[in-house]
Amino acid sequence: MRSLNPSEFILLLVLLSLVGCGKTLDTASIETTIKDGITKQGGTSIKSVICPDNIKPEVGRDFECVGVLDSGAGFPISVKQQDAQGNIFWEAASVKGLLNMAQLQTEFEQGLKKEIGQASIDCGKATTYRSVKPGETFDCQ
């Protein structure tokens, strides 16, 4: 094996650093995945999802995207990378105009358990998110 001359060595280092720095997550795909997921889970009022650019693939790395409702209100979406291929886990909390029903039911149950010792809540729809308007009501059992 021949040794590299100084200029070849520097060129090799530059190329290696560019290869390592160049790979980022496909945030457009992540935005679509989250938006489609919220819509499929009942959140019909979501207009868009915006994620930061230039996120490097790193297992377990957390970042935050912003969901935008048709009303223009924004809300945070927590995202965690599952692997270096761009697979993610995401979750959005309840916000004005969009309720995370699983989270809401858990909070109701915990509050009732403190008061009466035992509780089970069912708010109907089997969707994770529910679009609501201010003043709108719904029943839970």
CSV table of C-alpha atoms in Angstrom, one decimal:
chain,number,residue,atom,x,y,z
A,1,MET,CA,0.0,0.0,0.0
A,2,ARG,CA,1.4,3.4,-0.9
A,3,SER,CA,1.4,6.3,1.5
A,4,LEU,CA,-0.5,9.5,0.7
A,5,ASN,CA,1.3,12.7,0.1
A,6,PRO,CA,0.2,15.7,2.2
A,7,SER,CA,-2.2,17.2,-0.3
A,8,GLU,CA,-3.9,13.8,-0.9
A,9,PHE,CA,-4.2,13.3,2.8
A,10,ILE,CA,-5.8,16.7,3.3
A,11,LEU,CA,-8.2,16.0,0.4
A,12,LEU,CA,-9.1,12.6,1.9
A,13,LEU,CA,-9.9,14.3,5.3
A,14,VAL,CA,-12.1,16.9,3.7
A,15,LEU,CA,-14.0,14.3,1.7
A,16,LEU,CA,-14.5,12.2,4.8
A,17,SER,CA,-15.7,15.2,6.8
A,18,LEU,CA,-18.2,16.1,4.1
A,19,VAL,CA,-19.6,12.6,3.9
A,20,GLY,CA,-20.1,12.6,7.7
A,21,CYS,CA,-21.6,16.0,7.8
A,22,GLY,CA,-23.9,15.7,4.8
A,23,LYS,CA,-26.5,13.1,5.9
A,24,THR,CA,-29.6,14.6,7.5
A,25,LEU,CA,-33.1,13.4,8.1
A,26,ASP,CA,-35.7,13.9,5.4
A,27,THR,CA,-37.8,16.4,7.4
A,28,ALA,CA,-40.3,16.9,4.5
A,29,SER,CA,-41.1,13.2,4.9
A,30,ILE,CA,-41.3,13.5,8.6
A,31,GLU,CA,-43.7,16.5,8.4
A,32,THR,CA,-45.9,14.5,6.0
A,33,THR,CA,-45.9,11.4,8.3
A,34,ILE,CA,-46.9,13.4,11.3
A,35,LYS,CA,-49.6,15.4,9.5
A,36,ASP,CA,-51.1,12.3,8.0
A,37,GLY,CA,-50.9,10.5,11.4
A,38,ILE,CA,-52.7,13.3,13.2
A,39,THR,CA,-55.4,13.5,10.4
A,40,LYS,CA,-55.9,9.7,10.5
A,41,GLN,CA,-56.2,9.8,14.3
A,42,GLY,CA,-59.0,12.3,14.2
A,43,GLY,CA,-57.3,15.7,14.0
A,44,THR,CA,-59.0,17.1,10.9
A,45,SER,CA,-58.2,20.7,11.5
A,46,ILE,CA,-54.4,20.4,11.0
A,47,LYS,CA,-53.0,22.6,8.2
A,48,SER,CA,-49.3,21.8,8.3
A,49,VAL,CA,-46.4,20.5,10.3
A,50,ILE,CA,-43.0,22.2,10.3
A,51,CYS,CA,-39.8,20.5,11.5
A,52,PRO,CA,-36.3,21.9,11.8
A,53,ASP,CA,-33.9,21.3,8.9
A,54,ASN,CA,-30.5,19.7,9.1
A,55,ILE,CA,-31.2,17.2,11.8
A,56,LYS,CA,-28.5,14.5,11.8
A,57,PRO,CA,-29.6,10.9,12.2
A,58,GLU,CA,-28.9,9.8,15.7
A,59,VAL,CA,-30.7,7.0,17.7
A,60,GLY,CA,-32.7,8.5,20.6
A,61,ARG,CA,-32.2,12.1,19.6
A,62,ASP,CA,-35.2,14.4,20.5
A,63,PHE,CA,-36.3,17.4,18.5
A,64,GLU,CA,-39.5,19.4,18.2
A,65,CYS,CA,-41.8,20.1,15.3
A,66,VAL,CA,-44.6,22.6,15.2
A,67,GLY,CA,-48.1,21.7,14.1
A,68,VAL,CA,-50.3,24.5,12.6
A,69,LEU,CA,-54.1,24.2,12.8
A,70,ASP,CA,-56.5,25.7,10.3
A,71,SER,CA,-57.1,28.5,12.8
A,72,GLY,CA,-53.4,29.4,12.6
A,73,ALA,CA,-52.6,28.3,16.1
A,74,GLY,CA,-49.4,26.4,16.5
A,75,PHE,CA,-48.6,23.6,18.9
A,76,PRO,CA,-45.5,21.6,19.8
A,77,ILE,CA,-44.9,18.0,18.6
A,78,SER,CA,-42.3,16.0,20.4
A,79,VAL,CA,-40.3,13.8,18.1
A,80,LYS,CA,-37.8,11.1,19.0
A,81,GLN,CA,-35.5,9.3,16.5
A,82,GLN,CA,-35.9,5.5,16.7
A,83,ASP,CA,-32.9,4.7,14.5
A,84,ALA,CA,-30.4,6.3,12.0
A,85,GLN,CA,-32.7,5.6,9.1
A,86,GLY,CA,-35.2,8.3,10.0
A,87,ASN,CA,-37.9,6.2,11.8
A,88,ILE,CA,-39.4,8.3,14.5
A,89,PHE,CA,-41.9,8.3,17.4
A,90,TRP,CA,-44.0,11.5,17.8
A,91,GLU,CA,-46.6,12.8,20.2
A,92,ALA,CA,-48.6,16.0,20.4
A,93,ALA,CA,-50.2,17.2,23.6
A,94,SER,CA,-53.7,18.7,23.7
A,95,VAL,CA,-53.9,22.3,22.4
A,96,LYS,CA,-56.7,24.7,21.7
A,97,GLY,CA,-58.5,23.2,18.8
A,98,LEU,CA,-57.0,19.7,19.0
A,99,LEU,CA,-57.3,17.3,22.0
A,100,ASN,CA,-55.1,14.3,22.6
A,101,MET,CA,-57.9,12.1,23.8
A,102,ALA,CA,-55.7,9.4,25.4
A,103,GLN,CA,-53.9,12.0,27.4
A,104,LEU,CA,-57.2,13.7,28.4
A,105,GLN,CA,-58.8,10.4,29.5
A,106,THR,CA,-55.7,9.6,31.6
A,107,GLU,CA,-55.8,13.0,33.3
A,108,PHE,CA,-59.5,12.6,34.0
A,109,GLU,CA,-59.0,9.1,35.4
A,110,GLN,CA,-56.1,10.2,37.7
A,111,GLY,CA,-58.1,13.1,39.0
A,112,LEU,CA,-61.1,11.0,39.7
A,113,LYS,CA,-59.0,8.3,41.4
A,114,LYS,CA,-57.6,10.9,43.8
A,115,GLU,CA,-61.2,11.9,44.6
A,116,ILE,CA,-63.1,8.6,44.7
A,117,GLY,CA,-60.4,5.9,44.5
A,118,GLN,CA,-61.4,4.2,41.3
A,119,ALA,CA,-62.3,5.5,37.8
A,120,SER,CA,-62.5,4.5,34.2
A,121,ILE,CA,-63.2,7.1,31.5
A,122,ASP,CA,-64.5,6.5,27.9
A,123,CYS,CA,-64.9,9.6,25.7
A,124,GLY,CA,-66.2,7.7,22.7
A,125,LYS,CA,-64.3,7.9,19.4
A,126,ALA,CA,-61.4,5.5,19.1
A,127,THR,CA,-59.2,8.3,17.6
A,128,THR,CA,-56.2,9.7,19.4
A,129,TYR,CA,-56.9,13.3,18.4
A,130,ARG,CA,-60.2,15.2,18.4
A,131,SER,CA,-60.7,18.5,16.6
A,132,VAL,CA,-62.8,20.9,18.8
A,133,LYS,CA,-63.9,24.5,18.6
A,134,PRO,CA,-64.0,26.8,21.7
A,135,GLY,CA,-67.2,26.2,23.6
A,136,GLU,CA,-67.9,22.8,22.0
A,137,THR,CA,-68.8,20.0,24.3
A,138,PHE,CA,-68.7,16.2,24.2
A,139,ASP,CA,-69.7,13.5,26.6
A,140,CYS,CA,-67.5,11.0,28.4
A,141,GLN,CA,-68.7,8.0,30.4
